[in-house]
PDB file of C-alpha atoms and ligand atoms in Angstrom:
ATOM      1  CA  MET A 294      69.071  70.937  59.324  1.00 93.00           C
ATOM      2  CA  LYS A 295      65.289  70.709  58.994  1.00 98.00           C
ATOM      3  CA  LYS A 296      63.293  70.479  62.200  1.00 98.00           C
ATOM      4  CA  ILE A 297      60.331  68.099  62.274  1.00 98.00           C
ATOM      5  CA  LEU A 298      58.055  67.391  65.229  1.00 98.00           C
ATOM      6  CA  ILE A 299      56.038  64.211  65.552  1.00 98.00           C
ATOM      7  CA  LEU A 300      53.042  64.992  67.725  1.00 98.00           C
ATOM      8  CA  ASN A 301      50.840  62.216  69.086  1.00 98.00           C
ATOM      9  CA  GLY A 302      47.491  62.629  70.792  1.00 98.00           C
ATOM     10  CA  PRO A 303      45.494  60.598  73.311  1.00 98.00           C
ATOM     11  CA  ASN A 304      46.059  56.890  73.911  1.00 97.00           C
ATOM     12  CA  LEU A 305      48.996  56.732  71.522  1.00 97.00           C
ATOM     13  CA  ASN A 306      51.317  56.335  74.536  1.00 97.00           C
ATOM     14  CA  LEU A 307      49.881  52.794  74.630  1.00 95.00           C
ATOM     15  CA  LEU A 308      51.075  51.833  71.146  1.00 96.00           C
ATOM     16  CA  GLY A 309      52.328  48.258  71.189  1.00 93.00           C
ATOM     17  CA  LYS A 310      49.853  47.320  73.929  1.00 92.00           C
ATOM     18  CA  ARG A 311      46.666  48.976  72.687  1.00 91.00           C
ATOM     19  CA  GLU A 312      44.437  47.001  70.277  1.00 90.00           C
ATOM     20  CA  PRO A 313      47.453  45.401  68.545  1.00 92.00           C
ATOM     21  CA  THR A 314      45.292  44.047  65.711  1.00 92.00           C
ATOM     22  CA  VAL A 315      44.511  47.642  64.730  1.00 91.00           C
ATOM     23  CA  TYR A 316      47.654  49.521  65.819  1.00 91.00           C
ATOM     24  CA  GLY A 317      50.406  46.842  65.776  1.00 89.00           C
ATOM     25  CA  ASN A 318      52.859  45.497  68.355  1.00 92.00           C
ATOM     26  CA  THR A 319      55.563  48.145  68.236  1.00 93.00           C
ATOM     27  CA  SER A 320      55.857  50.829  70.888  1.00 94.00           C
ATOM     28  CA  PHE A 321      56.280  54.366  69.620  1.00 97.00           C
ATOM     29  CA  ASP A 322      59.565  54.737  71.507  1.00 96.00           C
ATOM     30  CA  THR A 323      61.031  51.774  69.594  1.00 96.00           C
ATOM     31  CA  PHE A 324      59.769  53.138  66.290  1.00 97.00           C
ATOM     32  CA  PHE A 325      61.002  56.664  67.059  1.00 98.00           C
ATOM     33  CA  ALA A 326      64.504  55.381  67.865  1.00 97.00           C
ATOM     34  CA  GLU A 327      64.568  53.701  64.421  1.00 97.00           C
ATOM     35  CA  LEU A 328      63.443  56.922  62.739  1.00 98.00           C
ATOM     36  CA  GLN A 329      66.154  58.907  64.504  1.00 96.00           C
ATOM     37  CA  LYS A 330      68.801  56.446  63.313  1.00 97.00           C
ATOM     38  CA  LYS A 331      67.492  56.579  59.761  1.00 97.00           C
ATOM     39  CA  TYR A 332      67.025  60.363  59.484  1.00 97.00           C
ATOM     40  CA  LYS A 333      70.250  61.642  61.025  1.00 95.00           C
ATOM     41  CA  ASN A 334      70.100  64.636  58.673  1.00 95.00           C
ATOM     42  CA  LEU A 335      66.943  65.880  60.441  1.00 97.00           C
ATOM     43  CA  THR A 336      66.273  67.320  63.857  1.00 97.00           C
ATOM     44  CA  LEU A 337      63.424  64.987  64.818  1.00 98.00           C
ATOM     45  CA  ARG A 338      61.472  65.671  67.989  1.00 98.00           C
ATOM     46  CA  TYR A 339      58.615  63.714  69.538  1.00 98.00           C
ATOM     47  CA  TYR A 340      55.890  64.761  71.941  1.00 98.00           C
ATOM     48  CA  GLN A 341      52.804  62.873  73.121  1.00 98.00           C
ATOM     49  CA  SER A 342      49.976  64.022  75.355  1.00 98.00           C
ATOM     50  CA  ASN A 343      46.566  62.773  76.353  1.00 98.00           C
ATOM     51  CA  VAL A 344      45.539  66.357  77.143  1.00 98.00           C
ATOM     52  CA  GLU A 345      43.973  68.528  74.438  1.00 98.00           C
ATOM     53  CA  GLY A 346      45.398  71.832  75.746  1.00 98.00           C
ATOM     54  CA  GLU A 347      48.920  70.412  75.963  1.00 98.00           C
ATOM     55  CA  LEU A 348      48.764  69.448  72.286  1.00 99.00           C
ATOM     56  CA  ILE A 349      47.630  72.990  71.463  1.00 98.00           C
ATOM     57  CA  ASN A 350      50.457  74.463  73.576  1.00 98.00           C
ATOM     58  CA  LYS A 351      52.989  72.329  71.707  1.00 98.00           C
ATOM     59  CA  LEU A 352      51.588  73.430  68.324  1.00 98.00           C
ATOM     60  CA  HIS A 353      51.983  77.072  69.461  1.00 98.00           C
ATOM     61  CA  GLU A 354      55.496  76.432  70.787  1.00 98.00           C
ATOM     62  CA  VAL A 355      56.990  74.945  67.609  1.00 98.00           C
ATOM     63  CA  GLY A 356      54.500  76.191  65.022  1.00 98.00           C
ATOM     64  CA  PHE A 357      56.421  79.313  63.985  1.00 98.00           C
ATOM     65  CA  GLU A 358      59.859  77.732  64.089  1.00 98.00           C
ATOM     66  CA  PHE A 359      59.844  74.121  62.901  1.00 98.00           C
ATOM     67  CA  ASP A 360      59.760  73.100  59.228  1.00 98.00           C
ATOM     68  CA  GLY A 361      57.050  70.490  59.623  1.00 98.00           C
ATOM     69  CA  ILE A 362      54.725  68.782  62.072  1.00 98.00           C
ATOM     70  CA  VAL A 363      53.545  65.195  61.645  1.00 99.00           C
ATOM     71  CA  PHE A 364      50.391  65.082  63.732  1.00 99.00           C
ATOM     72  CA  ASN A 365      48.313  62.123  64.829  1.00 98.00           C
ATOM     73  CA  ALA A 366      45.630  63.872  66.871  1.00 98.00           C
ATOM     74  CA  ALA A 367      43.995  60.452  67.461  1.00 98.00           C
ATOM     75  CA  ALA A 368      40.395  60.800  68.676  1.00 98.00           C
ATOM     76  CA  TYR A 369      40.726  64.609  68.884  1.00 98.00           C
ATOM     77  CA  THR A 370      40.874  64.551  65.074  1.00 98.00           C
ATOM     78  CA  HIS A 371      37.166  63.791  65.104  1.00 98.00           C
ATOM     79  CA  THR A 372      36.106  66.081  67.952  1.00 98.00           C
ATOM     80  CA  SER A 373      38.340  69.098  68.481  1.00 98.00           C
ATOM     81  CA  ILE A 374      37.652  72.463  66.880  1.00 98.00           C
ATOM     82  CA  ALA A 375      40.280  73.964  69.231  1.00 98.00           C
ATOM     83  CA  ILE A 376      42.992  71.740  67.751  1.00 98.00           C
ATOM     84  CA  ALA A 377      41.793  72.467  64.213  1.00 98.00           C
ATOM     85  CA  ASP A 378      41.999  76.211  64.993  1.00 98.00           C
ATOM     86  CA  ALA A 379      45.525  75.809  66.394  1.00 98.00           C
ATOM     87  CA  VAL A 380      46.659  74.015  63.222  1.00 98.00           C
ATOM     88  CA  LYS A 381      45.222  76.900  61.208  1.00 98.00           C
ATOM     89  CA  ALA A 382      46.830  79.538  63.458  1.00 98.00           C
ATOM     90  CA  ILE A 383      50.442  78.411  63.056  1.00 98.00           C
ATOM     91  CA  SER A 384      52.693  78.838  60.039  1.00 98.00           C
ATOM     92  CA  THR A 385      54.472  75.452  60.152  1.00 98.00           C
ATOM     93  CA  PRO A 386      52.780  72.985  57.767  1.00 98.00           C
ATOM     94  CA  VAL A 387      51.029  70.094  59.492  1.00 98.00           C
ATOM     95  CA  ILE A 388      50.457  66.654  57.977  1.00 98.00           C
ATOM     96  CA  GLU A 389      47.606  64.692  59.530  1.00 98.00           C
ATOM     97  CA  VAL A 390      48.492  61.030  59.957  1.00 98.00           C
ATOM     98  CA  HIS A 391      46.664  57.938  61.156  1.00 98.00           C
ATOM     99  CA  ILE A 392      47.990  54.452  61.710  1.00 98.00           C
ATOM    100  CA  SER A 393      44.739  52.767  60.744  1.00 98.00           C
ATOM    101  CA  ASN A 394      42.665  53.566  57.677  1.00 98.00           C
ATOM    102  CA  VAL A 395      40.040  55.695  59.389  1.00 98.00           C
ATOM    103  CA  TYR A 396      37.771  55.444  56.335  1.00 98.00           C
ATOM    104  CA  GLU A 397      37.338  51.693  56.664  1.00 97.00           C
ATOM    105  CA  ARG A 398      36.347  52.086  60.326  1.00 97.00           C
ATOM    106  CA  GLU A 399      33.306  53.498  62.165  1.00 97.00           C
ATOM    107  CA  PRO A 400      31.582  56.484  60.522  1.00 98.00           C
ATOM    108  CA  PHE A 401      32.501  58.797  63.432  1.00 97.00           C
ATOM    109  CA  ARG A 402      36.144  58.391  62.394  1.00 98.00           C
ATOM    110  CA  HIS A 403      35.413  59.654  58.877  1.00 98.00           C
ATOM    111  CA  LYS A 404      35.154  63.262  60.030  1.00 98.00           C
ATOM    112  CA  SER A 405      38.359  65.235  60.615  1.00 98.00           C
ATOM    113  CA  PHE A 406      38.040  68.802  61.867  1.00 98.00           C
ATOM    114  CA  LEU A 407      41.712  69.498  61.242  1.00 97.00           C
ATOM    115  CA  ALA A 408      41.995  68.025  57.725  1.00 98.00           C
ATOM    116  CA  ALA A 409      40.982  71.259  56.013  1.00 97.00           C
ATOM    117  CA  ASN A 410      43.849  73.068  57.754  1.00 97.00           C
ATOM    118  CA  ALA A 411      46.443  70.355  57.108  1.00 98.00           C
ATOM    119  CA  LYS A 412      48.900  70.239  54.213  1.00 98.00           C
ATOM    120  CA  GLY A 413      47.853  66.646  53.550  1.00 98.00           C
ATOM    121  CA  ILE A 414      46.588  63.446  55.118  1.00 98.00           C
ATOM    122  CA  ILE A 415      48.151  59.989  55.310  1.00 98.00           C
ATOM    123  CA  THR A 416      46.012  57.231  56.740  1.00 98.00           C
ATOM    124  CA  GLY A 417      46.183  53.458  56.900  1.00 98.00           C
ATOM    125  CA  PHE A 418      49.857  52.614  56.434  1.00 98.00           C
ATOM    126  CA  GLY A 419      50.568  51.559  59.996  1.00 96.00           C
ATOM    127  CA  LEU A 420      53.561  53.285  61.592  1.00 97.00           C
ATOM    128  CA  GLN A 421      54.836  53.864  58.072  1.00 97.00           C
ATOM    129  CA  SER A 422      52.243  56.664  57.834  1.00 98.00           C
ATOM    130  CA  TYR A 423      54.606  58.775  59.988  1.00 98.00           C
ATOM    131  CA  GLU A 424      57.594  58.010  57.788  1.00 98.00           C
ATOM    132  CA  LEU A 425      55.733  58.859  54.580  1.00 98.00           C
ATOM    133  CA  ALA A 426      54.819  62.209  56.137  1.00 98.00           C
ATOM    134  CA  ILE A 427      58.446  62.867  57.139  1.00 98.00           C
ATOM    135  CA  GLN A 428      59.597  62.053  53.608  1.00 97.00           C
ATOM    136  CA  SER A 429      57.147  64.573  52.198  1.00 97.00           C
ATOM    137  CA  PHE A 430      59.018  67.321  54.097  1.00 96.00           C
ATOM    138  CA  LEU A 431      62.454  66.366  52.677  1.00 94.00           C
TER     139      LEU A 431
HETATM  140  C1  DQA B 282      43.998  56.985  64.964  1.00 51.16           C
HETATM  141  C2  DQA B 282      42.566  56.802  64.493  1.00 51.16           C
HETATM  142  C3  DQA B 282      41.595  57.500  65.420  1.00 51.16           C
HETATM  143  O1  DQA B 282      40.267  57.342  64.965  1.00 51.16           O
HETATM  144  C4  DQA B 282      41.694  56.908  66.812  1.00 51.16           C
HETATM  145  O2  DQA B 282      40.849  57.617  67.699  1.00 51.16           O
HETATM  146  C5  DQA B 282      43.079  56.850  67.320  1.00 51.16           C
HETATM  147  C6  DQA B 282      44.170  56.521  66.405  1.00 51.16           C
HETATM  148  C7  DQA B 282      45.002  56.188  64.107  1.00 51.16           C
HETATM  149  O3  DQA B 282      46.187  56.492  64.190  1.00 51.16           O
HETATM  150  O4  DQA B 282      44.612  55.257  63.383  1.00 51.16           O
HETATM  151  O5  DQA B 282      43.312  56.964  68.524  1.00 51.16           O
HETATM  152  O6  DQA B 282      44.335  58.350  64.860  1.00 51.16           O
END
């Protein structure tokens, strides 16, 4: 059974409440429960942190064992060289995902430090961005 981790960065614990016009009305817990029902043939794990170092620790923990990581680094996408280095350091492929289309938003969201170290990027499909990334690992 393939092992996939969904990793969410800062402020994504507020999904469903946070800027619903941009990020929607569904909480990640609700969405994750649906994914688990739908992908019973996968070991799906989920971890969220608002702390940069905790995201790096999680990448190190699963990054030589899991088959794929679906990573929404949120604002750290645009700021963190440490996270970009961690993505490069591990052997598990990482797909960068975003709920919103970062390229139709403010220019500071157009830069991703981790993109060059990711297997691919999916941006702008709402929560479906995560599912498209999961499907790419099947
Ligand atoms: C985001 C886009 C980022 O620019 C932003 O900082 C987020 C969420 C997205 O999923 O659309 O927190 O990664």
